[in-house]
Amino acid sequence: MTKLYCQAGSITAEFAILMPAVVAVLVAIISIGTVQLQSLALDGQAGQLARGLEAGLPLENLRAAARKGGSSFHDTPVEGFDCITLRRNANIFGLGVIPLESKACGLEPGR
């Protein structure tokens, strides 16, 4: 009997079909990791600024430090605590922007 079909090149065709999906999944994983790293950096910055506020550093210096880090700065007193909220947008490889927010609190200066 003779074969009526040939499988030569079938691996190449399957690879060509699956490659875009594999690349899309890898880009999504890397994007999520990048956003998580940016979120962790924002949490660290908020904690440092809250400790600075607790230590009595001037509010304007803390605002300048937040702007230097690319974040917006909001100070809110809450029952004996001073809470700092930082906001920043995380870019995802030019595909979009995710808003990030981090809040940290410290004792009011002098307590």
CSV table of N, CA and C in Angstrom, one decimal:
chain,number,residue,atom,x,y,z
A,1,MET,N,0.8,-1.2,0.0
A,1,MET,CA,0.0,0.0,0.0
A,1,MET,C,0.9,1.2,0.0
A,2,THR,N,0.4,2.3,-0.6
A,2,THR,CA,1.1,3.5,-0.6
A,2,THR,C,0.5,4.5,0.3
A,3,LYS,N,1.3,5.4,0.9
A,3,LYS,CA,0.7,6.4,1.8
A,3,LYS,C,0.1,7.6,1.0
A,4,LEU,N,-1.0,8.0,1.4
A,4,LEU,CA,-1.7,9.1,0.7
A,4,LEU,C,-1.4,10.5,1.2
A,5,TYR,N,-0.7,10.5,2.3
A,5,TYR,CA,-0.4,11.8,2.9
A,5,TYR,C,1.1,11.8,3.4
A,6,CYS,N,1.6,13.0,3.6
A,6,CYS,CA,3.0,13.1,4.0
A,6,CYS,C,3.0,14.1,5.2
A,7,GLN,N,3.8,13.7,6.3
A,7,GLN,CA,3.8,14.6,7.5
A,7,GLN,C,5.0,15.5,7.5
A,8,ALA,N,5.7,15.6,6.4
A,8,ALA,CA,6.9,16.5,6.3
A,8,ALA,C,6.4,17.9,6.5
A,9,GLY,N,7.1,18.6,7.5
A,9,GLY,CA,6.7,20.0,7.7
A,9,GLY,C,5.6,20.2,8.7
A,10,SER,N,5.0,19.2,9.2
A,10,SER,CA,3.9,19.3,10.1
A,10,SER,C,4.3,19.9,11.5
A,11,ILE,N,5.6,19.6,11.9
A,11,ILE,CA,6.1,20.2,13.1
A,11,ILE,C,6.3,21.7,13.0
A,12,THR,N,6.7,22.1,11.8
A,12,THR,CA,6.9,23.6,11.5
A,12,THR,C,5.6,24.3,11.6
A,13,ALA,N,4.5,23.7,11.0
A,13,ALA,CA,3.2,24.3,11.0
A,13,ALA,C,2.6,24.4,12.4
A,14,GLU,N,2.8,23.3,13.2
A,14,GLU,CA,2.3,23.3,14.6
A,14,GLU,C,3.1,24.4,15.4
A,15,PHE,N,4.4,24.5,15.2
A,15,PHE,CA,5.1,25.5,15.8
A,15,PHE,C,4.7,26.9,15.5
A,16,ALA,N,4.4,27.1,14.2
A,16,ALA,CA,4.0,28.5,13.7
A,16,ALA,C,2.6,28.8,14.3
A,17,ILE,N,1.8,27.8,14.5
A,17,ILE,CA,0.4,28.1,15.1
A,17,ILE,C,0.5,28.3,16.6
A,18,LEU,N,1.3,27.6,17.3
A,18,LEU,CA,1.4,27.7,18.8
A,18,LEU,C,2.3,28.9,19.2
A,19,MET,N,3.3,29.3,18.5
A,19,MET,CA,4.3,30.3,18.9
A,19,MET,C,3.6,31.6,19.4
A,20,PRO,N,2.7,32.2,18.7
A,20,PRO,CA,2.0,33.5,19.1
A,20,PRO,C,1.4,33.3,20.5
A,21,ALA,N,0.7,32.2,20.7
A,21,ALA,CA,0.1,31.9,22.0
A,21,ALA,C,1.1,31.8,23.1
A,22,VAL,N,2.2,31.1,22.9
A,22,VAL,CA,3.3,31.0,23.9
A,22,VAL,C,3.9,32.4,24.2
A,23,VAL,N,4.2,33.2,23.2
A,23,VAL,CA,4.7,34.5,23.4
A,23,VAL,C,3.7,35.4,24.2
A,24,ALA,N,2.5,35.3,23.9
A,24,ALA,CA,1.5,36.1,24.6
A,24,ALA,C,1.4,35.7,26.1
A,25,VAL,N,1.5,34.4,26.4
A,25,VAL,CA,1.5,33.9,27.8
A,25,VAL,C,2.8,34.4,28.5
A,26,LEU,N,3.9,34.4,27.8
A,26,LEU,CA,5.2,34.9,28.4
A,26,LEU,C,5.1,36.4,28.7
A,27,VAL,N,4.6,37.1,27.8
A,27,VAL,CA,4.5,38.6,28.0
A,27,VAL,C,3.5,38.9,29.1
A,28,ALA,N,2.4,38.1,29.2
A,28,ALA,CA,1.5,38.3,30.4
A,28,ALA,C,2.2,38.0,31.7
A,29,ILE,N,2.9,36.9,31.8
A,29,ILE,CA,3.6,36.6,33.0
A,29,ILE,C,4.6,37.6,33.4
A,30,ILE,N,5.4,38.1,32.4
A,30,ILE,CA,6.4,39.1,32.7
A,30,ILE,C,5.7,40.4,33.1
A,31,SER,N,4.6,40.8,32.5
A,31,SER,CA,3.9,42.0,32.8
A,31,SER,C,3.4,41.9,34.3
A,32,ILE,N,2.8,40.8,34.6
A,32,ILE,CA,2.3,40.7,36.0
A,32,ILE,C,3.5,40.8,37.0
A,33,GLY,N,4.6,40.2,36.7
A,33,GLY,CA,5.7,40.3,37.6
A,33,GLY,C,6.2,41.7,37.7
A,34,THR,N,6.2,42.4,36.6
A,34,THR,CA,6.7,43.8,36.6
A,34,THR,C,5.8,44.7,37.5
A,35,VAL,N,4.5,44.5,37.3
A,35,VAL,CA,3.5,45.2,38.1
A,35,VAL,C,3.7,44.9,39.6
A,36,GLN,N,3.9,43.7,39.9
A,36,GLN,CA,4.2,43.3,41.3
A,36,GLN,C,5.4,43.9,41.9
A,37,LEU,N,6.5,44.0,41.1
A,37,LEU,CA,7.7,44.6,41.6
A,37,LEU,C,7.5,46.1,41.8
A,38,GLN,N,6.7,46.8,40.9
A,38,GLN,CA,6.4,48.2,41.1
A,38,GLN,C,5.6,48.4,42.3
A,39,SER,N,4.6,47.5,42.6
A,39,SER,CA,3.8,47.6,43.8
A,39,SER,C,4.6,47.4,45.1
A,40,LEU,N,5.6,46.5,45.1
A,40,LEU,CA,6.4,46.3,46.2
A,40,LEU,C,7.3,47.5,46.5
A,41,ALA,N,7.8,48.1,45.4
A,41,ALA,CA,8.6,49.3,45.5
A,41,ALA,C,7.8,50.5,46.1
A,42,LEU,N,6.6,50.6,45.7
A,42,LEU,CA,5.7,51.6,46.2
A,42,LEU,C,5.4,51.4,47.7
A,43,ASP,N,5.2,50.1,48.1
A,43,ASP,CA,5.0,49.8,49.5
A,43,ASP,C,6.2,50.2,50.3
A,44,GLY,N,7.4,49.9,49.8
A,44,GLY,CA,8.6,50.3,50.5
A,44,GLY,C,8.8,51.8,50.7
A,45,GLN,N,8.5,52.5,49.6
A,45,GLN,CA,8.6,53.9,49.6
A,45,GLN,C,7.6,54.5,50.6
A,46,ALA,N,6.3,54.0,50.7
A,46,ALA,CA,5.3,54.5,51.6
A,46,ALA,C,5.8,54.3,53.0
A,47,GLY,N,6.4,53.1,53.3
A,47,GLY,CA,6.8,52.8,54.6
A,47,GLY,C,8.0,53.7,55.1
A,48,GLN,N,8.9,54.0,54.2
A,48,GLN,CA,10.0,54.9,54.5
A,48,GLN,C,9.5,56.3,54.8
A,49,LEU,N,8.5,56.8,54.0
A,49,LEU,CA,8.0,58.1,54.2
A,49,LEU,C,7.2,58.2,55.5
A,50,ALA,N,6.5,57.1,55.8
A,50,ALA,CA,5.7,57.1,57.1
A,50,ALA,C,6.7,57.2,58.3
A,51,ARG,N,7.8,56.4,58.2
A,51,ARG,CA,8.8,56.5,59.3
A,51,ARG,C,9.4,57.9,59.3
A,52,GLY,N,9.6,58.5,58.2
A,52,GLY,CA,10.2,59.9,58.2
A,52,GLY,C,9.2,60.8,58.8
A,53,LEU,N,7.9,60.7,58.5
A,53,LEU,CA,6.9,61.5,59.1
A,53,LEU,C,6.9,61.3,60.7
A,54,GLU,N,7.0,60.1,61.1
A,54,GLU,CA,7.0,59.8,62.5
A,54,GLU,C,8.2,60.4,63.2
A,55,ALA,N,9.3,60.4,62.5
A,55,ALA,CA,10.5,61.0,63.1
A,55,ALA,C,10.5,62.5,63.1
A,56,GLY,N,9.5,63.1,62.5
A,56,GLY,CA,9.4,64.6,62.5
A,56,GLY,C,10.0,65.3,61.3
A,57,LEU,N,10.3,64.6,60.2
A,57,LEU,CA,10.8,65.3,59.0
A,57,LEU,C,9.7,66.2,58.5
A,58,PRO,N,10.1,67.3,57.9
A,58,PRO,CA,9.1,68.2,57.3
A,58,PRO,C,8.3,67.6,56.2
A,59,LEU,N,7.0,67.9,56.2
A,59,LEU,CA,6.1,67.3,55.2
A,59,LEU,C,6.5,67.7,53.8
A,60,GLU,N,7.0,68.9,53.6
A,60,GLU,CA,7.5,69.3,52.2
A,60,GLU,C,8.6,68.4,51.7
A,61,ASN,N,9.5,68.0,52.6
A,61,ASN,CA,10.6,67.1,52.2
A,61,ASN,C,10.1,65.8,51.8
A,62,LEU,N,9.1,65.3,52.5
A,62,LEU,CA,8.5,64.0,52.2
A,62,LEU,C,7.7,64.0,50.9
A,63,ARG,N,7.0,65.1,50.7
A,63,ARG,CA,6.3,65.3,49.4
A,63,ARG,C,7.3,65.3,48.2
A,64,ALA,N,8.4,66.0,48.4
A,64,ALA,CA,9.5,66.1,47.4
A,64,ALA,C,10.0,64.7,47.1
A,65,ALA,N,10.3,63.9,48.2
A,65,ALA,CA,10.8,62.6,48.0
A,65,ALA,C,9.8,61.7,47.2
A,66,ALA,N,8.5,61.9,47.5
A,66,ALA,CA,7.5,61.1,46.8
A,66,ALA,C,7.4,61.5,45.3
A,67,ARG,N,7.5,62.8,45.0
A,67,ARG,CA,7.5,63.3,43.6
A,67,ARG,C,8.7,62.7,42.9
A,68,LYS,N,9.9,62.7,43.6
A,68,LYS,CA,11.1,62.2,43.0
A,68,LYS,C,10.9,60.7,42.6
A,69,GLY,N,10.2,60.0,43.4
A,69,GLY,CA,9.9,58.6,43.1
A,69,GLY,C,8.8,58.4,42.1
A,70,GLY,N,8.2,59.5,41.6
A,70,GLY,CA,7.1,59.4,40.6
A,70,GLY,C,5.7,59.1,41.2
A,71,SER,N,5.5,59.4,42.5
A,71,SER,CA,4.3,59.1,43.1
A,71,SER,C,3.6,60.4,43.6
A,72,SER,N,2.3,60.3,43.7
A,72,SER,CA,1.5,61.4,44.3
A,72,SER,C,1.4,61.1,45.8
A,73,PHE,N,1.4,62.1,46.6
A,73,PHE,CA,1.5,62.0,48.1
A,73,PHE,C,0.3,62.6,48.8
A,74,HIS,N,-0.3,61.8,49.7
A,74,HIS,CA,-1.5,62.3,50.4
A,74,HIS,C,-1.3,62.0,51.9
A,75,ASP,N,-1.4,62.9,52.8
A,75,ASP,CA,-1.2,62.7,54.2
A,75,ASP,C,-2.6,62.9,54.9
A,76,THR,N,-2.9,61.9,55.7
A,76,THR,CA,-4.2,61.8,56.4
A,76,THR,C,-4.0,61.5,57.8
A,77,PRO,N,-4.3,62.4,58.8
A,77,PRO,CA,-4.3,62.0,60.2
A,77,PRO,C,-5.5,61.1,60.6
A,78,VAL,N,-5.2,60.0,61.3
A,78,VAL,CA,-6.2,59.1,61.7
A,78,VAL,C,-6.0,58.7,63.2
A,79,GLU,N,-6.7,59.3,64.1
A,79,GLU,CA,-6.7,59.0,65.6
A,79,GLU,C,-5.3,58.7,66.1
A,80,GLY,N,-4.4,59.6,66.2
A,80,GLY,CA,-3.1,59.5,66.7
A,80,GLY,C,-2.1,58.9,65.8
A,81,PHE,N,-2.5,58.7,64.5
A,81,PHE,CA,-1.6,58.2,63.5
A,81,PHE,C,-1.6,59.2,62.4
A,82,ASP,N,-0.5,59.2,61.7
A,82,ASP,CA,-0.4,60.0,60.4
A,82,ASP,C,-0.3,58.9,59.3
A,83,CYS,N,-1.2,58.9,58.4
A,83,CYS,CA,-1.2,57.9,57.3
A,83,CYS,C,-0.8,58.5,56.0
A,84,ILE,N,0.1,57.9,55.3
A,84,ILE,CA,0.5,58.4,54.0
A,84,ILE,C,0.0,57.4,52.9
A,85,THR,N,-0.6,58.0,51.9
A,85,THR,CA,-1.1,57.2,50.8
A,85,THR,C,-0.3,57.7,49.5
A,86,LEU,N,0.3,56.8,48.9
A,86,LEU,CA,1.1,57.0,47.6
A,86,LEU,C,0.3,56.4,46.5
A,87,ARG,N,0.3,57.1,45.4
A,87,ARG,CA,-0.4,56.6,44.2
A,87,ARG,C,0.6,56.7,43.0
A,88,ARG,N,0.6,55.7,42.2
A,88,ARG,CA,1.4,55.7,41.0
A,88,ARG,C,0.8,54.8,39.9
A,89,ASN,N,1.0,55.1,38.7
A,89,ASN,CA,0.6,54.2,37.6
A,89,ASN,C,1.7,53.3,37.2
A,90,ALA,N,1.3,52.0,37.0
A,90,ALA,CA,2.3,51.0,36.5
A,90,ALA,C,2.0,50.7,35.1
A,91,ASN,N,3.0,50.9,34.2
A,91,ASN,CA,2.9,50.6,32.8
A,91,ASN,C,3.2,49.2,32.5
A,92,ILE,N,2.4,48.6,31.6
A,92,ILE,CA,2.6,47.2,31.2
A,92,ILE,C,3.0,47.2,29.7
A,93,PHE,N,4.3,47.3,29.5
A,93,PHE,CA,4.9,47.2,28.2
A,93,PHE,C,4.1,48.0,27.1
A,94,GLY,N,3.6,49.1,27.5
A,94,GLY,CA,2.9,50.0,26.5
A,94,GLY,C,1.5,49.5,26.2
A,95,LEU,N,1.1,48.4,26.8
A,95,LEU,CA,-0.3,47.9,26.6
A,95,LEU,C,-1.3,48.5,27.4
A,96,GLY,N,-1.0,49.1,28.5
A,96,GLY,CA,-2.0,49.7,29.4
A,96,GLY,C,-1.3,50.2,30.7
A,97,VAL,N,-2.2,50.8,31.5
A,97,VAL,CA,-1.7,51.3,32.8
A,97,VAL,C,-2.6,50.8,33.9
A,98,ILE,N,-2.0,50.4,35.0
A,98,ILE,CA,-2.7,49.9,36.1
A,98,ILE,C,-2.4,50.8,37.3
A,99,PRO,N,-3.4,51.4,37.9
A,99,PRO,CA,-3.2,52.3,39.1
A,99,PRO,C,-2.8,51.5,40.3
A,100,LEU,N,-1.7,51.9,40.9
A,100,LEU,CA,-1.2,51.3,42.2
A,100,LEU,C,-1.4,52.3,43.3
A,101,GLU,N,-1.7,51.8,44.5
A,101,GLU,CA,-1.9,52.6,45.7
A,101,GLU,C,-1.3,51.9,46.9
A,102,SER,N,-0.6,52.6,47.7
A,102,SER,CA,0.0,52.0,48.9
A,102,SER,C,-0.2,53.0,50.1
A,103,LYS,N,-0.5,52.4,51.2
A,103,LYS,CA,-0.8,53.2,52.4
A,103,LYS,C,0.0,52.7,53.6
A,104,ALA,N,0.7,53.6,54.3
A,104,ALA,CA,1.5,53.3,55.5
A,104,ALA,C,1.2,54.3,56.5
A,105,CYS,N,1.2,53.9,57.8
A,105,CYS,CA,0.9,54.8,58.9
A,105,CYS,C,2.0,54.8,59.9
A,106,GLY,N,2.2,55.9,60.6
A,106,GLY,CA,3.1,56.0,61.7
A,106,GLY,C,2.5,56.9,62.8
A,107,LEU,N,3.0,56.8,64.0
A,107,LEU,CA,2.6,57.7,65.1
A,107,LEU,C,2.8,59.1,64.7
A,108,GLU,N,1.9,60.0,65.1
A,108,GLU,CA,2.0,61.4,64.9
A,108,GLU,C,3.3,61.8,65.6
A,109,PRO,N,4.0,62.8,65.0
A,109,PRO,CA,5.3,63.3,65.7
A,109,PRO,C,5.0,63.8,67.1
A,110,GLY,N,5.9,63.4,68.0
A,110,GLY,CA,5.7,63.9,69.4
A,110,GLY,C,5.0,62.9,70.3
A,111,ARG,N,4.6,61.8,69.7
A,111,ARG,CA,3.8,60.8,70.6
A,111,ARG,C,4.7,59.7,71.0
